[in-house]
mmCIF file of C-alpha atoms in Angstrom:
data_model
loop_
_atom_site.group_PDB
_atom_site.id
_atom_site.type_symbol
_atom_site.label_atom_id
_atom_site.label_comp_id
_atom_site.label_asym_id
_atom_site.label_seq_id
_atom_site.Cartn_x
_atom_site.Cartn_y
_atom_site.Cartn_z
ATOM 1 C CA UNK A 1 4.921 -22.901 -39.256
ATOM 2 C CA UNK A 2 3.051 -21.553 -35.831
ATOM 3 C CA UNK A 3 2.264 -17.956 -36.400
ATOM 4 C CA UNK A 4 3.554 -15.474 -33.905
ATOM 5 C CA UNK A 5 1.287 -14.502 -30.940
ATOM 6 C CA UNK A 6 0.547 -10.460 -31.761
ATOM 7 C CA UNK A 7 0.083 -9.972 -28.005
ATOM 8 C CA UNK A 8 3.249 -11.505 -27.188
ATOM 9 C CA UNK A 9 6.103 -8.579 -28.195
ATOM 10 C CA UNK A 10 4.263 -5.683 -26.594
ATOM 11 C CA UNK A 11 4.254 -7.374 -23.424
ATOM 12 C CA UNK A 12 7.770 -8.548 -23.585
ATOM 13 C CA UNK A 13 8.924 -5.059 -24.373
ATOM 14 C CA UNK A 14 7.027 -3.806 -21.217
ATOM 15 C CA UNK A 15 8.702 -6.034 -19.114
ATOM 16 C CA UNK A 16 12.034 -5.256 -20.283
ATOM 17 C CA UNK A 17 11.446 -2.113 -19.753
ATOM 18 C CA UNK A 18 9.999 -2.266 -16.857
ATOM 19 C CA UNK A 19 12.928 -3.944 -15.627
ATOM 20 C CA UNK A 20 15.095 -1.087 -17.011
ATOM 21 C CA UNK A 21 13.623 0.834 -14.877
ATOM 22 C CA UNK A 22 13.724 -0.762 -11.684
ATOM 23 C CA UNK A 23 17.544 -1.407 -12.641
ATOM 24 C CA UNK A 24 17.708 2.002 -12.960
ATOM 25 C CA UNK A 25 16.104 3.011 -9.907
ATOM 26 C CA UNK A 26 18.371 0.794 -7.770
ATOM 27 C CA UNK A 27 21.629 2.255 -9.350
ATOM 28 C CA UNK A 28 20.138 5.730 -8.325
ATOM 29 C CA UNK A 29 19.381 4.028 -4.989
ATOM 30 C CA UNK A 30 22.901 2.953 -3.999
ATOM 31 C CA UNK A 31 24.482 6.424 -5.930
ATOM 32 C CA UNK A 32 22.549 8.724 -2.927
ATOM 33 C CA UNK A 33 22.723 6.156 -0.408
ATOM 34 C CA UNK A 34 27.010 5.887 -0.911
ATOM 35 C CA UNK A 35 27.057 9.568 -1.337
ATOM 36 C CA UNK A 36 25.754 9.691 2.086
ATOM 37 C CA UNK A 37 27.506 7.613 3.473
ATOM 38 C CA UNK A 38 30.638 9.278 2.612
ATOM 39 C CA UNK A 39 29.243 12.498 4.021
ATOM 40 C CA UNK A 40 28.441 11.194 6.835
ATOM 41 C CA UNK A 41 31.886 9.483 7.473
ATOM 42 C CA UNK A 42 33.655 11.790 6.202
ATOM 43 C CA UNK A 43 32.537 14.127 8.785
ATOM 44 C CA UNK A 44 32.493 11.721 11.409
ATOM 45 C CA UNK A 45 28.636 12.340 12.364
ATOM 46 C CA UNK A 46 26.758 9.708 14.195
ATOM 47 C CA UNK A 47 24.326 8.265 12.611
ATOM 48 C CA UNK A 48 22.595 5.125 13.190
ATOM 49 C CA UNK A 49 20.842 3.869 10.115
ATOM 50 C CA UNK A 50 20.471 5.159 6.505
ATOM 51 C CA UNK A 51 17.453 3.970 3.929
ATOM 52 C CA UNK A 52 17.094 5.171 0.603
ATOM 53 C CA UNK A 53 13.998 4.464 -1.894
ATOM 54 C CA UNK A 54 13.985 4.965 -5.319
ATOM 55 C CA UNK A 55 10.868 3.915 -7.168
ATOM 56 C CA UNK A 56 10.112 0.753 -5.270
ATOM 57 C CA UNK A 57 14.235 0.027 -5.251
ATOM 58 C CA UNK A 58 16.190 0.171 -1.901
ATOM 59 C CA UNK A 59 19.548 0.807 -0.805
ATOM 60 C CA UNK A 60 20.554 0.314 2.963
ATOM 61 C CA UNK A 61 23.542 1.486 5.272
ATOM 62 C CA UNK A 62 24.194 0.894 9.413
ATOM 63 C CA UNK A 63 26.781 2.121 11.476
ATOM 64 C CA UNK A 64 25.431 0.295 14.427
ATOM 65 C CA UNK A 65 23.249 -2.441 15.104
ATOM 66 C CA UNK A 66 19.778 -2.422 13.631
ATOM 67 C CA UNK A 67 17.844 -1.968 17.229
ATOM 68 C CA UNK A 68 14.508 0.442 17.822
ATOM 69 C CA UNK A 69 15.239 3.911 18.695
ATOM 70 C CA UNK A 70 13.692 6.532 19.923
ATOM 71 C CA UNK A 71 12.296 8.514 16.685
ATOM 72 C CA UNK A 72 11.865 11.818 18.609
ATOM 73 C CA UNK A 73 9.843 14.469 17.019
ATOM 74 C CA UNK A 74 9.043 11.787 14.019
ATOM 75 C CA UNK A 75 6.653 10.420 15.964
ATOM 76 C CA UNK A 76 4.659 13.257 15.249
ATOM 77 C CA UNK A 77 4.247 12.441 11.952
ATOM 78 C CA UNK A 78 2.745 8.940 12.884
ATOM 79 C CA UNK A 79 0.046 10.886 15.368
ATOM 80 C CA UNK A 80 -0.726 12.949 13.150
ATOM 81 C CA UNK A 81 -1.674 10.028 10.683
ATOM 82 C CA UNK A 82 -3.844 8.495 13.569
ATOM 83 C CA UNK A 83 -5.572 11.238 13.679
ATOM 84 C CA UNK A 84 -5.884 10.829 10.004
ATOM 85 C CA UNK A 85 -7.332 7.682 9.989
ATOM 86 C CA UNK A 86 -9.691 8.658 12.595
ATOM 87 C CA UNK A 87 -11.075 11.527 10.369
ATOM 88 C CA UNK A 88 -11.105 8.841 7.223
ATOM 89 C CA UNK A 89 -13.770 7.113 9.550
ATOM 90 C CA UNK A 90 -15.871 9.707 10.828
ATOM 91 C CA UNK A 91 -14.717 9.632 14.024
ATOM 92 C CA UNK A 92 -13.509 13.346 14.508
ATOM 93 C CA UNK A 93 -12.478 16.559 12.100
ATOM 94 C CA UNK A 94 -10.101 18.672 12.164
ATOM 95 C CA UNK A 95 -12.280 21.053 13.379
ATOM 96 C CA UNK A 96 -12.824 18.892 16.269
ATOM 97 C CA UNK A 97 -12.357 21.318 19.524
ATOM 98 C CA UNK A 98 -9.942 19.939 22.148
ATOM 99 C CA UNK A 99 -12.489 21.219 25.013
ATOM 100 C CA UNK A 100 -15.165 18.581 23.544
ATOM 101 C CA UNK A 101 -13.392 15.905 23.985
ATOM 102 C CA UNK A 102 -11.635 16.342 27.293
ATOM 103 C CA UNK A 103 -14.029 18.005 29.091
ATOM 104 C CA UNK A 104 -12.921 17.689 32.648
ATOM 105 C CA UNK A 105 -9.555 20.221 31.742
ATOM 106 C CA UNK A 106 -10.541 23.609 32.814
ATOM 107 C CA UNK A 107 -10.596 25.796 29.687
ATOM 108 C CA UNK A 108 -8.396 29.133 30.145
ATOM 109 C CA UNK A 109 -9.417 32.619 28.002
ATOM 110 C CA UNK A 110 -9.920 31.330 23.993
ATOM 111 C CA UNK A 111 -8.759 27.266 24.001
ATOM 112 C CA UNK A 112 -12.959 26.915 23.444
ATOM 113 C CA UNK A 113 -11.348 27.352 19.913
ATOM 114 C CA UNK A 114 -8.385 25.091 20.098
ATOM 115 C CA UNK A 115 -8.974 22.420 17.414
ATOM 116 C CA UNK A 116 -7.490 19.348 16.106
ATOM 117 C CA UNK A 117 -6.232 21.675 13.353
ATOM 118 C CA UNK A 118 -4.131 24.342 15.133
ATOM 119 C CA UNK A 119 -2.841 21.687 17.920
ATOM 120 C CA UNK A 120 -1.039 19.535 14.491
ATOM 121 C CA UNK A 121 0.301 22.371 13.139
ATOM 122 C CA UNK A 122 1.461 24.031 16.039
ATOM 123 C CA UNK A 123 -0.845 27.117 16.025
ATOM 124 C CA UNK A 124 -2.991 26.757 19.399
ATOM 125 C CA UNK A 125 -2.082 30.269 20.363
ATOM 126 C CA UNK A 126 -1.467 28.770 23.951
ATOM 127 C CA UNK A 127 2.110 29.099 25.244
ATOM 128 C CA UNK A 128 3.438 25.835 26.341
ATOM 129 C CA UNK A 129 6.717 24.975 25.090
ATOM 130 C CA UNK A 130 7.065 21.673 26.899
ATOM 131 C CA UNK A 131 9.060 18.453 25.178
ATOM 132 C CA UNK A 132 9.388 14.793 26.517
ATOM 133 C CA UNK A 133 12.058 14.458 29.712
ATOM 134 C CA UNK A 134 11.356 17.877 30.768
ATOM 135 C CA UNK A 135 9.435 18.429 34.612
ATOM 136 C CA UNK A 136 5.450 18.364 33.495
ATOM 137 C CA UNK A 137 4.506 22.208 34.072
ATOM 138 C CA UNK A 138 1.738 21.416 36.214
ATOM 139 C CA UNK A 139 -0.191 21.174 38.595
ATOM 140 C CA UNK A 140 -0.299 17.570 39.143
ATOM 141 C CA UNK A 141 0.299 15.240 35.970
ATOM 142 C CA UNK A 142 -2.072 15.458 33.525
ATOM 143 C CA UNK A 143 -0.364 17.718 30.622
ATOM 144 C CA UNK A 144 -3.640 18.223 28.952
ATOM 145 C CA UNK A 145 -4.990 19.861 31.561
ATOM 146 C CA UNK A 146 -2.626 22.159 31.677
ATOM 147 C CA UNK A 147 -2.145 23.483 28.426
ATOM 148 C CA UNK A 148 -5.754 24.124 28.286
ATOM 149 C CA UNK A 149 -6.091 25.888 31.376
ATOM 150 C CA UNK A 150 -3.844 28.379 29.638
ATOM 151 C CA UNK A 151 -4.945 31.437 27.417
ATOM 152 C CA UNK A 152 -4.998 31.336 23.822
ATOM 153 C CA UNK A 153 -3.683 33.840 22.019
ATOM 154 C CA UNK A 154 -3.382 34.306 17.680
ATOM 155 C CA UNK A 155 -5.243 30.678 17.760
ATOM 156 C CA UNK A 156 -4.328 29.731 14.199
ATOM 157 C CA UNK A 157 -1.755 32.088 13.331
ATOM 158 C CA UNK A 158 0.715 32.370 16.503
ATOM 159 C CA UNK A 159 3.373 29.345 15.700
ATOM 160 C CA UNK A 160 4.995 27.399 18.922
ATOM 161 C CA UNK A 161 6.296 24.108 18.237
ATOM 162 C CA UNK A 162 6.005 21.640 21.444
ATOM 163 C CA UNK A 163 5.339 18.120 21.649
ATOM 164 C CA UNK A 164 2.585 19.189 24.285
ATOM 165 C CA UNK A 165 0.693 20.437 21.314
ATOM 166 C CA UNK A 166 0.394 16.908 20.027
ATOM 167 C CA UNK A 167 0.439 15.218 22.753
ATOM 168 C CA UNK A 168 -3.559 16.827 23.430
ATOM 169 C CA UNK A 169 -4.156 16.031 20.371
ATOM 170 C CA UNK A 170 -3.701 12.150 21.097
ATOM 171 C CA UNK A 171 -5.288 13.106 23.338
ATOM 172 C CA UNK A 172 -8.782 14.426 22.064
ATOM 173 C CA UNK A 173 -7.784 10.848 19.460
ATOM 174 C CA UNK A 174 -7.620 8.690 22.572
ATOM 175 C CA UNK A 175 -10.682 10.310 23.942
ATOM 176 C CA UNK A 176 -13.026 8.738 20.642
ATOM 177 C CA UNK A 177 -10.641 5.453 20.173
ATOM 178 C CA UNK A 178 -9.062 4.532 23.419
ATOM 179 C CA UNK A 179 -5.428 3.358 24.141
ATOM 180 C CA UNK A 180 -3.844 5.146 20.498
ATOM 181 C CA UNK A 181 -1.261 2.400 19.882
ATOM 182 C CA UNK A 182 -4.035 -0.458 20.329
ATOM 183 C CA UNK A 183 -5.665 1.139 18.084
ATOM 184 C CA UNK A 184 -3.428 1.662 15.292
ATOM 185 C CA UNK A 185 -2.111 -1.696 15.476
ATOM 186 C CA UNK A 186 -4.291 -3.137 12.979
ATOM 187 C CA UNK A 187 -4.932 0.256 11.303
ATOM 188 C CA UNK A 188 -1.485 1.200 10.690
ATOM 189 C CA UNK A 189 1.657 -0.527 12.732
ATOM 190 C CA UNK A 190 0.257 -4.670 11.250
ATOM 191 C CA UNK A 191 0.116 -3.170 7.432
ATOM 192 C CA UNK A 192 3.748 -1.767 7.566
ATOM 193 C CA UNK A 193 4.838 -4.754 9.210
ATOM 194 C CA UNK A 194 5.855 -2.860 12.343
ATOM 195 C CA UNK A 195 4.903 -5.458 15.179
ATOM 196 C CA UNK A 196 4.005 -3.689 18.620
ATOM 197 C CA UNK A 197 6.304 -1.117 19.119
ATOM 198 C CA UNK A 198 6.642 0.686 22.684
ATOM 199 C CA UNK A 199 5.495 3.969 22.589
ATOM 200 C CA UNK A 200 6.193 5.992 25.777
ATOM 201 C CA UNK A 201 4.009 7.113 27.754
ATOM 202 C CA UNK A 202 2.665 9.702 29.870
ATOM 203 C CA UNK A 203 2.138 9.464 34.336
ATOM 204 C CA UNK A 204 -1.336 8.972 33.577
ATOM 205 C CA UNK A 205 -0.639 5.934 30.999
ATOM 206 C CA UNK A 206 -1.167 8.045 27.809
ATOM 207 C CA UNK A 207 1.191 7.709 24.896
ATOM 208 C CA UNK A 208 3.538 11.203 24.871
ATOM 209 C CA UNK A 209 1.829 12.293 20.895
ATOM 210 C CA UNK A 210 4.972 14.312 20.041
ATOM 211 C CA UNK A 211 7.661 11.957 20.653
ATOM 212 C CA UNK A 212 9.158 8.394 22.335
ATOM 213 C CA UNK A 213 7.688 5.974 19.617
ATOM 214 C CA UNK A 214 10.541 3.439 19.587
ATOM 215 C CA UNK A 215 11.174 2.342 15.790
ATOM 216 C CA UNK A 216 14.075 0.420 13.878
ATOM 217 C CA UNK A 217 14.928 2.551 10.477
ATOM 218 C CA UNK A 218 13.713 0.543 8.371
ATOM 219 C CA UNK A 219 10.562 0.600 10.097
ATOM 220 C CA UNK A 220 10.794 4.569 10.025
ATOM 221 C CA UNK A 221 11.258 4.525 6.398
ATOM 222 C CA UNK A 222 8.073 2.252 5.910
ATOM 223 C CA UNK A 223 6.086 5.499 7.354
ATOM 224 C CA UNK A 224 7.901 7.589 4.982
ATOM 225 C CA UNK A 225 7.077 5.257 1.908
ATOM 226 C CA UNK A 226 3.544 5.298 3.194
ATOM 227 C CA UNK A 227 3.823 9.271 3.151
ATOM 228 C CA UNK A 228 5.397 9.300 -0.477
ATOM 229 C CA UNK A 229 2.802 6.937 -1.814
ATOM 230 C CA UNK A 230 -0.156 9.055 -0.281
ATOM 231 C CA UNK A 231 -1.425 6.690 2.229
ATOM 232 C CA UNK A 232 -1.234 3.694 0.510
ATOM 233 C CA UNK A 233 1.025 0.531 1.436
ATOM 234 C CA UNK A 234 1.350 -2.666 -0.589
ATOM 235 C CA UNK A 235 -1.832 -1.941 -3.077
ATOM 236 C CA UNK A 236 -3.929 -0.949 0.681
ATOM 237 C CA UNK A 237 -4.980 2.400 1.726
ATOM 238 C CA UNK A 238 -4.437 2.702 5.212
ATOM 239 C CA UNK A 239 -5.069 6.599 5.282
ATOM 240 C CA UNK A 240 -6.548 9.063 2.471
ATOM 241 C CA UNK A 241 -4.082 10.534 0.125
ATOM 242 C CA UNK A 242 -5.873 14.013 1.062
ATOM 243 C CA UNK A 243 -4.711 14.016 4.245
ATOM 244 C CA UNK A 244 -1.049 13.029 3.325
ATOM 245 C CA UNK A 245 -1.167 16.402 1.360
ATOM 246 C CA UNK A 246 -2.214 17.636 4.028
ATOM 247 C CA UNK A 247 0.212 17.069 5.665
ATOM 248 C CA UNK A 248 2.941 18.449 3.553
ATOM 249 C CA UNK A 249 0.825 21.425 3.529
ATOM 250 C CA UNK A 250 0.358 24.434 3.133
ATOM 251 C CA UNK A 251 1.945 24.904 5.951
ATOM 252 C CA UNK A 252 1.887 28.129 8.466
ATOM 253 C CA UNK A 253 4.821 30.353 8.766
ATOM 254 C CA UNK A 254 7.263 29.989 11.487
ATOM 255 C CA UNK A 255 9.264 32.956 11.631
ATOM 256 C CA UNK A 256 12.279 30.562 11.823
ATOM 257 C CA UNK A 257 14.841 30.240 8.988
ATOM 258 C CA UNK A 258 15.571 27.640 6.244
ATOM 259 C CA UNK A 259 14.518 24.612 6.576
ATOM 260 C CA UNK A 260 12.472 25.502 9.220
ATOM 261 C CA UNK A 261 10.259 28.158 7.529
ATOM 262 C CA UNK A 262 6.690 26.458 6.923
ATOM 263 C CA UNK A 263 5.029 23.479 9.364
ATOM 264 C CA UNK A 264 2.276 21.356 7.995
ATOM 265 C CA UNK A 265 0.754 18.818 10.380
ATOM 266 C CA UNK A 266 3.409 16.909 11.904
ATOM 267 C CA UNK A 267 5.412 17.538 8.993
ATOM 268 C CA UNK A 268 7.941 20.957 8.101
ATOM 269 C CA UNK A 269 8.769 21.714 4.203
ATOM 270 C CA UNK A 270 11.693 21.552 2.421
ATOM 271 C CA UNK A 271 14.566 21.355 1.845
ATOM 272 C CA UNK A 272 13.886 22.717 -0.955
ATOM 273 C CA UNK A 273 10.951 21.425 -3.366
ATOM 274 C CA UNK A 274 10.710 18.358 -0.346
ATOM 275 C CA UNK A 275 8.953 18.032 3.389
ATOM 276 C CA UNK A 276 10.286 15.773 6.131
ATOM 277 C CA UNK A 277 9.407 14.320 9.126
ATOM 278 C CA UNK A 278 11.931 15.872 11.661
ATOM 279 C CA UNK A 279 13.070 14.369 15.212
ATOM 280 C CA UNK A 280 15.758 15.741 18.190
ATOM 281 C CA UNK A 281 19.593 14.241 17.269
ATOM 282 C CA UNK A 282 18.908 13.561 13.566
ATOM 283 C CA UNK A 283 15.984 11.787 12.707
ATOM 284 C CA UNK A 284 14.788 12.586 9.411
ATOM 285 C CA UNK A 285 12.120 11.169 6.802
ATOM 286 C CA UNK A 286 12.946 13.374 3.845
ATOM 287 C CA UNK A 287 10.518 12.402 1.105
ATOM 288 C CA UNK A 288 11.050 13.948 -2.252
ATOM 289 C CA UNK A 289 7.688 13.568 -4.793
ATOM 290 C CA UNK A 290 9.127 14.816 -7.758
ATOM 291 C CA UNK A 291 11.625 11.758 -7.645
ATOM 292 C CA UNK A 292 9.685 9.226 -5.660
ATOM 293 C CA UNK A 293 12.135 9.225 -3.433
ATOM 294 C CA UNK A 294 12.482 8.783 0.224
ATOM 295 C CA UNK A 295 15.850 9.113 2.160
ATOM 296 C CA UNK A 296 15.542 7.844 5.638
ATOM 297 C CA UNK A 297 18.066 8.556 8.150
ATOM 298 C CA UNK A 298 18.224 7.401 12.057
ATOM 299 C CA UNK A 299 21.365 9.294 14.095
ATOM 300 C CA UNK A 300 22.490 10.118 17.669
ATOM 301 C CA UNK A 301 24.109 13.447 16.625
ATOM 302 C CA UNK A 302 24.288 15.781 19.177
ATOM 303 C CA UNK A 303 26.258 18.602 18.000
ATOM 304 C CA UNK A 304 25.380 18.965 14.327
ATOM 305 C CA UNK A 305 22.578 17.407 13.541
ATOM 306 C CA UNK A 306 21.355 19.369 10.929
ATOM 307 C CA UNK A 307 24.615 18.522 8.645
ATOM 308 C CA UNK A 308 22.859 15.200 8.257
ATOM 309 C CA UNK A 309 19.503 16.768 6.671
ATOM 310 C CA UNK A 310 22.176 18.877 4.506
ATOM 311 C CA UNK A 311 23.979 15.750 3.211
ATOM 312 C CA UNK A 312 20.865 14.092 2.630
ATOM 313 C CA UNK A 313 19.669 17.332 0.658
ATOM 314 C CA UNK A 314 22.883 17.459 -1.327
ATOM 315 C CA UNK A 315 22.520 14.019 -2.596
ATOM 316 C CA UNK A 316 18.853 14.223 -3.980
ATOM 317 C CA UNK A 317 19.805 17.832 -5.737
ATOM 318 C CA UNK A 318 23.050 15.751 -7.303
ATOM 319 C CA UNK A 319 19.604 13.644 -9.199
ATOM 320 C CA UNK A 320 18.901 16.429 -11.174
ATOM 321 C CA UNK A 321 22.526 17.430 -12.228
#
């Protein structure tokens, strides 16, 4: 008779439950993913893609064919993680003034105190609300130029969302690192598995910061995993987990209304106990700690965008019940 290995039941009970869980996590999975789905139809929205992750279980839907898209406003979230890794290698801080780095831009009355910080989260003080496929304000084309020839006024306080705030700070990136999507490539874009996507660009050949990164949803919810994990993908950190938090915050005041109350860096809170990544027409990374979750939705909505960000709220709260 062959006595029993001691070792042997302990480790068989952690892999059963282990596997519980992950069985678990996927039923969770597909329960907010078809609860979305049923908003979403149900209201006849139009959306493009929908990712859910639970734990490391996910849970897909597509309404149209799975093709990059312009990511709007979520591309904020991935400059704002360049600038990340720069500051993980010593290459700038987030007290890193703009006028530094780009010192041919004529500086207008206080951007000598513009930094890194205050151009992420939207608190230059200068007043430039510009986003991509409008005229560039000018004169002539380079958009960093003119924001900073602007004044700057409440520089850290005074709130103005505009994708020409990050698009300077890609700017003052590009300025220590070159051409910003070469450089991530290896840094962040290889790791996630997103090969060489197009990233539009400015007249002068700059990539636009705060917007036309051109990304399939499941590619978009990569980022968000990345975000929910705190910077680290597949067992490698690609970014430190202090500056995913961050990110989330705390973030300044708006003066806008729910869910648009507090901004991080590239990042807004809520709904509720959650932060997002947040682009034009319904592009949402909603990433939810507390449950390791992450619901990624892709959309063309034009009307009510926001409904989508609701639905997707609605069916992480429905967790907890």
């Amino acid at each position: 008779m062959t006595d029993a290995d001691p070792d042997a039941r302990p480790d068989a009970d952690a892999d059963a439950d282990a596997d519980a869980d992950a069985d678990a996590d996927a039923a969770v999975a597909r329960r907010v993913r078809d609860a979305v789905v049923a908003g979403i139809e149900a209201e006849v929205l139009a959306a493009s893609g929908l990712h859910v992750l639970v734990g490391d279980a996910e849970a897909h839907h597509r309404w149209v064919p799975d093709e990059r898209a312009d990511v709007w406003s979520a591309t904020k979230g991935v400059s704002v993680l360049a600038v990340g890794i720069a500051v993980d290698e010593g290459l700038l801080s987030l007290g890193t003034r703009a006028v530094d780095l780009l010192p041919g831009a004529p500086a207008g009355p206080g951007t000598d105190g513009v930094t890194l910080e205050h151009l992420l989260s939207m608190t230059s003080g200068v007043d430039l609300e510009w986003f991509a496929g409008q005229p560039l304000p000018g004169p002539g084309d380079d958009l960093a130029r003119s924001f900073l020839a602007r004044p700057a006024t409440g520089t850290g306080t005074a709130f103005l969302y505009s994708d020409a705030s990050t698009y300077v700070a890609t700017r003052v990136l590009a300025a220590v690192v070159g051409d910003v999507r070469d450089w991530l490539g290896p840094r962040l874009f290889a790791p996630l598995g997103i090969d060489e996507p197009e990233w539009a660009r400015c007249p002068l050949g700059h990539v636009l910061g705060g917007s036309g990164l051109r990304l399939r949803t499941d590619e978009l919810a990569r980022v968000g995993r990345l975000l929910r994990d705190r910077g680290v993908h597949d067992g490698r950190r690609l970014v430190s987990a202090a500056w995913v938090d961050r990110m989330r915050g705390p973030g300044v005041r708006t003066g806008g209304g729910p869910p648009y109350e507090r901004y991080g860096l590239g990042a807004w809170e809520g709904p509720g106990d959650r932060w997002r990544l947040d682009g034009h027409l319904g592009q949402y990374v909603v990433v939810d700690d507390s449950r390791r979750a992450v619901l990624t939705i892709t959309a063309r909505e034009e009307h009510r965008d926001g409904r989508l960000l609701e639905l997707a709220a609605a069916a992480l709260d429905a967790l907890a019940g």
